[in-house]
Short mmCIF file of C-alpha atoms and ligand atoms in Angstrom, two decimals:
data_model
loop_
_atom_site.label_atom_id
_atom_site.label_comp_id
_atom_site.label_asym_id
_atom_site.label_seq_id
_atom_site.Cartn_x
_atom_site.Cartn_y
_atom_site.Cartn_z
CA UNK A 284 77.44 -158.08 -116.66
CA UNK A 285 79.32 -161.03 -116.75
CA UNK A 286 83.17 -162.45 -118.53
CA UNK A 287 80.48 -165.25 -119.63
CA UNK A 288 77.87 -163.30 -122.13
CA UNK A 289 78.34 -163.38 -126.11
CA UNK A 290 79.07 -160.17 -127.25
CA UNK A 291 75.24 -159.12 -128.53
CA UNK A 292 74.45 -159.87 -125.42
CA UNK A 293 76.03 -156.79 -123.85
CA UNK A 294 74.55 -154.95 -127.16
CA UNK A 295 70.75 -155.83 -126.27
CA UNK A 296 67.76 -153.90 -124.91
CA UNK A 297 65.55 -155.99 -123.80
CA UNK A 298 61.69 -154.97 -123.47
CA UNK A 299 60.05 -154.36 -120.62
CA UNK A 300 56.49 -155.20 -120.29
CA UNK A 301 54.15 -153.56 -118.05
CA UNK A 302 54.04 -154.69 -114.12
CA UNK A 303 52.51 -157.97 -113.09
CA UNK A 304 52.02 -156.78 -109.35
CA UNK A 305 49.66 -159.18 -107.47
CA UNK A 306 47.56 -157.02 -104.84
CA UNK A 307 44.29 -156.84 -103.16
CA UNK A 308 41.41 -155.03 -105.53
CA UNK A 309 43.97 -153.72 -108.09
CA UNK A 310 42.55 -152.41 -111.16
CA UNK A 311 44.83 -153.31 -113.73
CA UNK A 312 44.68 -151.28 -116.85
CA UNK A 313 48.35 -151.41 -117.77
CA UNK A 314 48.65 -154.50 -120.23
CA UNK A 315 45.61 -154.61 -122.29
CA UNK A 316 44.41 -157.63 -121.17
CA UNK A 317 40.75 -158.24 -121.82
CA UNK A 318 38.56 -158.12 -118.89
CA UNK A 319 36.52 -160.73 -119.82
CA UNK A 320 36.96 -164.12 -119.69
CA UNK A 321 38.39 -166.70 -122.57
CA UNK A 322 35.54 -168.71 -124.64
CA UNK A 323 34.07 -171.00 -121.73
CA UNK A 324 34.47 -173.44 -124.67
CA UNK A 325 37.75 -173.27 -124.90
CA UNK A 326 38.40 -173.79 -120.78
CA UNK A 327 36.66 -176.77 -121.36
CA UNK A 328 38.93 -177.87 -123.84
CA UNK A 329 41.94 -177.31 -122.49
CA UNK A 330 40.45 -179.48 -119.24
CA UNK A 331 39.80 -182.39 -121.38
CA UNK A 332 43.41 -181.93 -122.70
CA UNK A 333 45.45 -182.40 -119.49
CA UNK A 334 45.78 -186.19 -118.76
CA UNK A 335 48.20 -189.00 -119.40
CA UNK A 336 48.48 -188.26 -123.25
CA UNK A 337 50.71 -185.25 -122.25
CA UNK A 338 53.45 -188.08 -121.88
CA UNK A 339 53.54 -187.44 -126.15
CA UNK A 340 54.76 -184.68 -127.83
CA UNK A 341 52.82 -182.63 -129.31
CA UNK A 342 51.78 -182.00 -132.71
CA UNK A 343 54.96 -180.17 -134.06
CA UNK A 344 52.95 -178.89 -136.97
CA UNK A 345 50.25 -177.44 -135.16
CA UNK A 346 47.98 -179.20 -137.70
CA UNK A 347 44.83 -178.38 -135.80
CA UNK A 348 45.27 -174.61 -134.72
CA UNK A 349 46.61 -174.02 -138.68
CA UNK A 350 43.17 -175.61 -139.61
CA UNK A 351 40.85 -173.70 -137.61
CA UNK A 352 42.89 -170.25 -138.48
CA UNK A 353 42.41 -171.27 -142.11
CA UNK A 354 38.88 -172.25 -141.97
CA UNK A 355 38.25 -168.87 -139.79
CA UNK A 356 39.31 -166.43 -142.53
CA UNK A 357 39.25 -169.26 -145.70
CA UNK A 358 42.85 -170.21 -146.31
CA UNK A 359 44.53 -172.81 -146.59
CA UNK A 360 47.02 -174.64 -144.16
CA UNK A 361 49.85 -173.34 -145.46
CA UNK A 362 49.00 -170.22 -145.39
CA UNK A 363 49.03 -170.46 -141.97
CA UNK A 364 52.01 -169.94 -139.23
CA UNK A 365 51.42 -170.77 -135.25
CA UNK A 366 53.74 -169.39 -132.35
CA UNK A 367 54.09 -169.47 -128.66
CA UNK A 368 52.40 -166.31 -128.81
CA UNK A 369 52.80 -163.41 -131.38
CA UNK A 370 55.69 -162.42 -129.85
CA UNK A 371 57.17 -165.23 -130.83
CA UNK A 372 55.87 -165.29 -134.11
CA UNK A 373 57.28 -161.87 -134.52
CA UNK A 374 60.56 -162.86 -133.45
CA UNK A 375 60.61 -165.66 -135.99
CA UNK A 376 59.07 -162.84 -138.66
CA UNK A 377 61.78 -160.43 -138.02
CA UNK A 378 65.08 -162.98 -138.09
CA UNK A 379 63.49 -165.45 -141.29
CA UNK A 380 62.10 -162.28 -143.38
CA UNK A 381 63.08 -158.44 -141.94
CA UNK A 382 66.45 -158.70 -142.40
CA UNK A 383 68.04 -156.96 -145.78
CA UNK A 384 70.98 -155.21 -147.12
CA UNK A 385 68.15 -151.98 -146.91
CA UNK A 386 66.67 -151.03 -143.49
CA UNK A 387 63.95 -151.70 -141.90
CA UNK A 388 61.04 -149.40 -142.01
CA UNK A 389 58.83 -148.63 -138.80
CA UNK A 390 57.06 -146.29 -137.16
CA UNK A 391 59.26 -144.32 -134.46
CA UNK A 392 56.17 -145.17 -132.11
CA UNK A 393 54.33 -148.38 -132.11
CA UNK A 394 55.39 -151.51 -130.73
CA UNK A 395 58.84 -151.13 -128.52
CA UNK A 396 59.35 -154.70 -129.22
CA UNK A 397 60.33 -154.23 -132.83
CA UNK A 398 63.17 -152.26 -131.86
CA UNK A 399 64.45 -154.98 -129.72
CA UNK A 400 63.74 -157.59 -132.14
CA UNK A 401 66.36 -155.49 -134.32
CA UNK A 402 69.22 -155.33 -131.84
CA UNK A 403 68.82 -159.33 -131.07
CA UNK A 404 68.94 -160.14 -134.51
CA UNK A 405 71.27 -157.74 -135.93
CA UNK A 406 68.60 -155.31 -138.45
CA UNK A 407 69.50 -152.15 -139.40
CA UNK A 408 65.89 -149.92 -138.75
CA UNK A 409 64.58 -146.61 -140.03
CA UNK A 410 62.41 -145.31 -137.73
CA UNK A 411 59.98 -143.32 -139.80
CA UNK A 412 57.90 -140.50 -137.67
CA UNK A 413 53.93 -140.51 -137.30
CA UNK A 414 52.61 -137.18 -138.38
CA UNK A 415 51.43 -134.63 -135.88
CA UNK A 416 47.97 -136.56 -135.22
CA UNK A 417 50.18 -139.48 -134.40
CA UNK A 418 49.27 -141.12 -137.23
CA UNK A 419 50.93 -143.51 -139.56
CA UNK A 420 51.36 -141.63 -143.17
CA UNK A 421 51.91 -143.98 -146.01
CA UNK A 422 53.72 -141.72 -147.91
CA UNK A 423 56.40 -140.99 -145.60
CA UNK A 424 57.04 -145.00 -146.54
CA UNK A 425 57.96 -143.98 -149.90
CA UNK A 426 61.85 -144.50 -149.68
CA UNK A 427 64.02 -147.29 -150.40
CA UNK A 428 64.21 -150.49 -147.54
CA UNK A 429 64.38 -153.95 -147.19
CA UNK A 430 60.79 -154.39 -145.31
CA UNK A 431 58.14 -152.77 -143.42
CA UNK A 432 56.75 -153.44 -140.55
CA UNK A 433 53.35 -151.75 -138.61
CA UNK A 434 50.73 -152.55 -136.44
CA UNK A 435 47.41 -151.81 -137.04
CA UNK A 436 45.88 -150.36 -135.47
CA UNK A 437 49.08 -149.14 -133.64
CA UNK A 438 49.95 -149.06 -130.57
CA UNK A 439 49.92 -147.29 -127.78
CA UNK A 440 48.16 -145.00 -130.09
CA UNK A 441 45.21 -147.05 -130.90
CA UNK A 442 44.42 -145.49 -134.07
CA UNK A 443 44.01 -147.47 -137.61
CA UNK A 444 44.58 -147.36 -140.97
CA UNK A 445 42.20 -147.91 -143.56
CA UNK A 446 42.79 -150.94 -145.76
CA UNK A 447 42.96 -148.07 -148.79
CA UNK A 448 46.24 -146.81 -146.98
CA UNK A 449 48.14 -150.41 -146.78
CA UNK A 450 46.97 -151.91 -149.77
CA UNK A 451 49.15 -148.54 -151.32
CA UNK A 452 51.73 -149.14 -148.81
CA UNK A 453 51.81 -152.73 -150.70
CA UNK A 454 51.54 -151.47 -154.19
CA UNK A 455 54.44 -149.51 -153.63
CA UNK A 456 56.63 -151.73 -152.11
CA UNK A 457 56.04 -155.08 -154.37
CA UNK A 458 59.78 -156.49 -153.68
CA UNK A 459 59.69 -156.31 -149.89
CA UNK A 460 57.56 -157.82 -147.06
CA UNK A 461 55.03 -155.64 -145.38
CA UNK A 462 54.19 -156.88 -142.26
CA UNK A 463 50.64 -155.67 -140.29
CA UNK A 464 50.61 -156.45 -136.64
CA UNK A 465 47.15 -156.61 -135.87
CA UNK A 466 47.28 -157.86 -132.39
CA UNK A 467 44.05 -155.12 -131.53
CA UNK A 468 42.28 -155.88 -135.33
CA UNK A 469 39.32 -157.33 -133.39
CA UNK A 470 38.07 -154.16 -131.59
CA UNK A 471 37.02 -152.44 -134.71
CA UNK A 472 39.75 -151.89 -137.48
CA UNK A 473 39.68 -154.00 -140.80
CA UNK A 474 41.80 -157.04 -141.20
CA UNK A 475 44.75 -157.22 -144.39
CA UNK A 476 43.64 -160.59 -144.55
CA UNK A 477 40.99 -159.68 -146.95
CA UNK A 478 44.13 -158.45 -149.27
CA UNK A 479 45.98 -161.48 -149.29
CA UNK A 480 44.99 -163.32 -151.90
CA UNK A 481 46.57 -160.19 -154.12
CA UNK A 482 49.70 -159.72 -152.44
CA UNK A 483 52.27 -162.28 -151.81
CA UNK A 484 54.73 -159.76 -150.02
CA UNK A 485 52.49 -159.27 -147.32
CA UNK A 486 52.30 -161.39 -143.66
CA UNK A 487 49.64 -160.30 -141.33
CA UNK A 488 50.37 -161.17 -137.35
CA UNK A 489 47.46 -161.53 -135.07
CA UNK A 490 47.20 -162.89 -131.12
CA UNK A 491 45.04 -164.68 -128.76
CA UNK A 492 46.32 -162.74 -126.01
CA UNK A 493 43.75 -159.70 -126.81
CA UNK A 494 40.29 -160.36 -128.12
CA UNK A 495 40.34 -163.98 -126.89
CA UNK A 496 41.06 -162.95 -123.63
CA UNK A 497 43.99 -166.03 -124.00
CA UNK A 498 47.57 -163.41 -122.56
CA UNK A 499 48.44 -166.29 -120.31
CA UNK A 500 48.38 -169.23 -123.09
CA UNK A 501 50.53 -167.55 -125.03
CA UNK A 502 49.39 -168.59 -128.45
CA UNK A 503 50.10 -166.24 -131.96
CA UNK A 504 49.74 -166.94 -135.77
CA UNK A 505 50.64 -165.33 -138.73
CA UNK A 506 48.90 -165.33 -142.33
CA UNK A 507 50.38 -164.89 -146.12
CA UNK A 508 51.89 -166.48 -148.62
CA UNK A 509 53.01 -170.26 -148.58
CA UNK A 510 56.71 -169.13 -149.26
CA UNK A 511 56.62 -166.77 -146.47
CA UNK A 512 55.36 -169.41 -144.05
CA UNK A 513 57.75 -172.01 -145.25
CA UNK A 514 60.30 -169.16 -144.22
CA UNK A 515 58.78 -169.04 -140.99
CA UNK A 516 58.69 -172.74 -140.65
CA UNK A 517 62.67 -173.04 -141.08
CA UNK A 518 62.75 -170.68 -138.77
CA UNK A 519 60.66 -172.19 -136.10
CA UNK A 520 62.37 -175.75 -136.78
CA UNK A 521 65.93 -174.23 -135.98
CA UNK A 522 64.72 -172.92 -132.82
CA UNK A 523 61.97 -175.29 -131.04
CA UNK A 524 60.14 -177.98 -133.09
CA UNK A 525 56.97 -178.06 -130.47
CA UNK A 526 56.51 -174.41 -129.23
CA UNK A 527 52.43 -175.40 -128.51
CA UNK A 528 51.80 -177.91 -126.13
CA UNK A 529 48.90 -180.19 -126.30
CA UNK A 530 46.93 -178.18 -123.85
CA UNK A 531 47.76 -174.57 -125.64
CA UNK A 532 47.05 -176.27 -129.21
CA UNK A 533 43.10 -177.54 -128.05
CA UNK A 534 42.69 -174.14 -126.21
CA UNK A 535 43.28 -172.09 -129.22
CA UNK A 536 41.20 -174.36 -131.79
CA UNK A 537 38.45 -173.97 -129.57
CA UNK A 538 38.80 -170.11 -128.89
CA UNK A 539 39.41 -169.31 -132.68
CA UNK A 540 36.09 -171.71 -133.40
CA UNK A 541 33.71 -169.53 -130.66
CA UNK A 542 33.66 -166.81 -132.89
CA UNK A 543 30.74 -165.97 -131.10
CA UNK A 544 32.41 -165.26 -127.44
CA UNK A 545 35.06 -162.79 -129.43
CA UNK A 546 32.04 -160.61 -130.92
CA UNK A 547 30.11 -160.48 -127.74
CA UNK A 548 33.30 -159.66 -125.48
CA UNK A 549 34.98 -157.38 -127.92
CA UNK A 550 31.50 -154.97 -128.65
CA UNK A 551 31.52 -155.14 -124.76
CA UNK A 552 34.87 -153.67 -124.90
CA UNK A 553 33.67 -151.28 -127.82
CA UNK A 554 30.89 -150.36 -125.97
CA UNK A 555 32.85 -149.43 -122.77
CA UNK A 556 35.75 -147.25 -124.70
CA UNK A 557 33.31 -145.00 -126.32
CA UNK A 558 32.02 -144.11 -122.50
CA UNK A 559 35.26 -143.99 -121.36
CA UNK A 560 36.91 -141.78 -123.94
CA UNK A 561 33.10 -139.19 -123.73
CA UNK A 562 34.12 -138.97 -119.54
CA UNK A 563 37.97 -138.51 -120.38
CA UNK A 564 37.00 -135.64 -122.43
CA UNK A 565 34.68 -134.41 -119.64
CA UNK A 566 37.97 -134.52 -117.77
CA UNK A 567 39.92 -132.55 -120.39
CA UNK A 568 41.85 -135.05 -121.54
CA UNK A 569 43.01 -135.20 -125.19
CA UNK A 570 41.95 -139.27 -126.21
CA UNK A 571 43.24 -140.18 -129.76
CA UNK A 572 40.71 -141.94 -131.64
CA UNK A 573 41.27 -145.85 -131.18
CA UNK A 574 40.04 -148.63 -132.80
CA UNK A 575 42.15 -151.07 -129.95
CA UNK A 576 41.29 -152.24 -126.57
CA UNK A 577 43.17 -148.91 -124.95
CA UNK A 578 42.47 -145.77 -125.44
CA UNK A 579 45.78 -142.56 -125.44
CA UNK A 580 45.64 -139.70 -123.68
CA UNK A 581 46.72 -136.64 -122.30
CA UNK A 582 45.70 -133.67 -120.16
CA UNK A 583 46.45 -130.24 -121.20
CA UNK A 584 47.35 -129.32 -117.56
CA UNK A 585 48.67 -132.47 -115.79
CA UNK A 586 51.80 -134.21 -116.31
CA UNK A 587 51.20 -138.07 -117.40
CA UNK A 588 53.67 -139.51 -115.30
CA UNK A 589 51.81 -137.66 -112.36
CA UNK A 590 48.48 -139.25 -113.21
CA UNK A 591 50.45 -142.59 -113.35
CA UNK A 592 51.36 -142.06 -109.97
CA UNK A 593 48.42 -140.37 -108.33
CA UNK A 594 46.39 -143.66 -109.64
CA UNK A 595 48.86 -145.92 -108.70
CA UNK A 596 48.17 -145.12 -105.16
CA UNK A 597 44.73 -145.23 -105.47
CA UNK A 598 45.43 -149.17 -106.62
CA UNK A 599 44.76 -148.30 -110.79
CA UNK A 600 47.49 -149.46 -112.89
CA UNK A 601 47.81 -147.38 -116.64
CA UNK A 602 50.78 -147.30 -118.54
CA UNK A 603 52.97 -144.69 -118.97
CA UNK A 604 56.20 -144.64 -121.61
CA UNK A 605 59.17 -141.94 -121.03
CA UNK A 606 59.79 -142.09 -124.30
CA UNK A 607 59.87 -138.44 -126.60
CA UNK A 608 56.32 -136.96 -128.15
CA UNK A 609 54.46 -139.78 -125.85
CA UNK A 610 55.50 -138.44 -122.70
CA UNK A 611 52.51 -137.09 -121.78
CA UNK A 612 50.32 -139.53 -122.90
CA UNK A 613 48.62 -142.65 -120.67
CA UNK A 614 47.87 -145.71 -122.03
CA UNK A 615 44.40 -147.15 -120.43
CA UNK A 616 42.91 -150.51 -121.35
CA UNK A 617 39.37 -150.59 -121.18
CA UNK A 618 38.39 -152.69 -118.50
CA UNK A 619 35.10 -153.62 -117.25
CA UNK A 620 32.51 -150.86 -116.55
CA UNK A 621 33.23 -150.81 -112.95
CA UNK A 622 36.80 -150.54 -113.37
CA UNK A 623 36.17 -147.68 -116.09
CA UNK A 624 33.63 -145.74 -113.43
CA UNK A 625 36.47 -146.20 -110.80
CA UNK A 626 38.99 -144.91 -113.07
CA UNK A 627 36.94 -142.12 -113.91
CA UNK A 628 36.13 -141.38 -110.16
CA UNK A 629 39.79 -141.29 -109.31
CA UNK A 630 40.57 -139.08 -112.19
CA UNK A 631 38.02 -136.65 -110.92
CA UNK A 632 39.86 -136.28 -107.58
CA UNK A 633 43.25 -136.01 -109.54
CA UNK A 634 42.78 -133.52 -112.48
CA UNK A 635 40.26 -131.07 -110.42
C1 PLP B 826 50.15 -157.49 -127.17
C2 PLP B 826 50.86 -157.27 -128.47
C3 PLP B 826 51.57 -158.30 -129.08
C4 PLP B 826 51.92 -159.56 -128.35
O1 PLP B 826 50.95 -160.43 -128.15
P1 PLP B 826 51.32 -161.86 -127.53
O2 PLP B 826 50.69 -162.82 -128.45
O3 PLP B 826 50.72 -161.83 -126.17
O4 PLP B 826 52.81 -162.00 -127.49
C5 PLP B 826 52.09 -158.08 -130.34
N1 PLP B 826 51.97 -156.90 -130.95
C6 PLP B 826 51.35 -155.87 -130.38
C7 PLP B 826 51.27 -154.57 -131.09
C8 PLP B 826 50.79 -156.02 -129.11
O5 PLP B 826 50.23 -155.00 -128.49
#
């Protein structure tokens, strides 16, 4: 607190992302970071970037990162919005196109950064509840807003929606902005991309951090319609003309190009949930059905902030939110198999 904050200052919530601790063999399955490394190709690049042209700026219009999103899923450039990470891009989404005389639609669990994004820039939101399997129901969307905004699949649930369910979720709402967070899309849900050459109110959201194994570059686009971009563009010119350096900017063109590395590391990561979730349910643990790089879940007889701990001190980091319905619930990425086998082996000693 200080005599020196703005007002909305004193008004915000600010999120609070899961625990960076540095220690010795910690198995850290808290952030859903991939456990694999980025697209050798694109260390490489990034190497060949750092020298004494970093003296220039840096492309301000990301030319070459627009260019290799566009040519990845057949757009065109301006189509095509890049960020300092998704965050970043949804921060822009939320102030340039979220914000209506109508609320807000989203989930009342998903993303707790949506919330915040309201409260910083001043959007009235409608939470709207996932049904009893936790999942998102289009038809509970049927009401009158300004926008909508979901990830798919969601999080911390993991589960997805079929295209069927958000192409309606678009029919219905043709005078607002739908937008699709699809930071886990890779690891096995369909992409809304395929829909956007039919619907000009929608803006799908998607991240390096996750499937290209790029958290600490911190690199985002978004997708849709050339007025929505140009939206996002003001945006981003009001705020910070250059938000990619050089190095971020050759990193991500050569990451989004090895489509290759993504397939091979995300089945890994496929491969590994489904034998994680079979042991879980060994373990009597409940494990919603996910389509992310995490897998949700509770135990009928265990209390989720107690598993949280009990792992903790065997050096495995999960995430746990005290938030209502989820209480119970752990969020686990899937890490490599020998980080899944220890998880499982600590489990054992905990739940038995
Ligand atoms: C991880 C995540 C993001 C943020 O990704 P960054 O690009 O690292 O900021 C956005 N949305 C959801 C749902 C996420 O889980």
């Amino acid at each position: 607190m200080s005599r020196f904050w703005s007002d909305i200052v004193h008004e915000l919530t600010p999120y609070t992302p899961g625990e960076q601790v540095r220690m010795p063999n910690l198995i850290k399955l808290n952030t859903n970071e991939n456990p694999y490394g980025p697209s050798p190709k694109a260390v490489a690049a990034m190497q060949a970037a750092v020298g004494d042209s970093l003296r220039l700026y840096s492309d301000p219009a990301n030319a070459t990162v627009k260019d290799a999103v566009a040519k990845r899923f057949g757009l065109t450039r301006e189509q095509v919005f890049v960020g300092n990470s998704s965050d970043e891009v949804l921060a822009h989404t939320f102030h340039a196109l979220l914000k209506h005389d109508k609320p807000l639609l989203c989930p009342d669990i998903s993303y707790s950064f949506y919330p915040t994004y309201c409260s910083l820039y001043g959007i009235e939101a409608v939470q709207v509840p996932l049904n009893v399997r936790f999942e998102i129901d289009v038809a509970d969307y049927a009401q009158p807003c300004g926008a909508i905004i979901i990830a798919n699949p969601n999080a911390p649930t993991g589960i997805a929606l079929p295209l069927s369910q958000i192409e309606a979720l678009l029919d219905a709402h043709p005078d607002q902005v739908v937008v699709v967070d699809e930071a886990y899309v890779d690891f096995g849900a369909d992409s809304a991309i395929a829909l956007l050459d039919r619907y000009d109110n929608l803006l799908v959201v998607q991240t390096l951090s996750k499937s290209r194994s790029l958290a600490g570059l911190r690199v985002g686009f978004a997708v849709g319609h050339p007025d929505l971009i140009a939206g996002l563009e003001r945006v981003k010119n009001s705020f910070n003309c250059y938000p990619l350096g050089q190095v971020a900017q050759a990193g991500a063109v050569a990451a989004i190009e090895d489509a290759a590395h993504m397939a091979r590391t995300s089945q890994a990561i496929i491969t590994t949930r489904a034998w994680l979730t079979a042991r879980m349910v060994e373990l009597g643990f409940e494990v919603l059905p996910s389509q992310a790089n995490f897998i949700f879940a509770r135990h009928p007889r265990h209390d989720g902030a107690g598993i949280a701990a009990a792992l903790r001190e065997r050096a495995i980091l999960v995430r746990h939110f005290k938030q209502a319905r989820i209480d119970q619930f752990l969020r686990i990425s899937i890490g490599t198999d020998a980080e899944c086998a220890a998880l499982i082996d600590a489990l054992k000693a905990i739940v038995f």
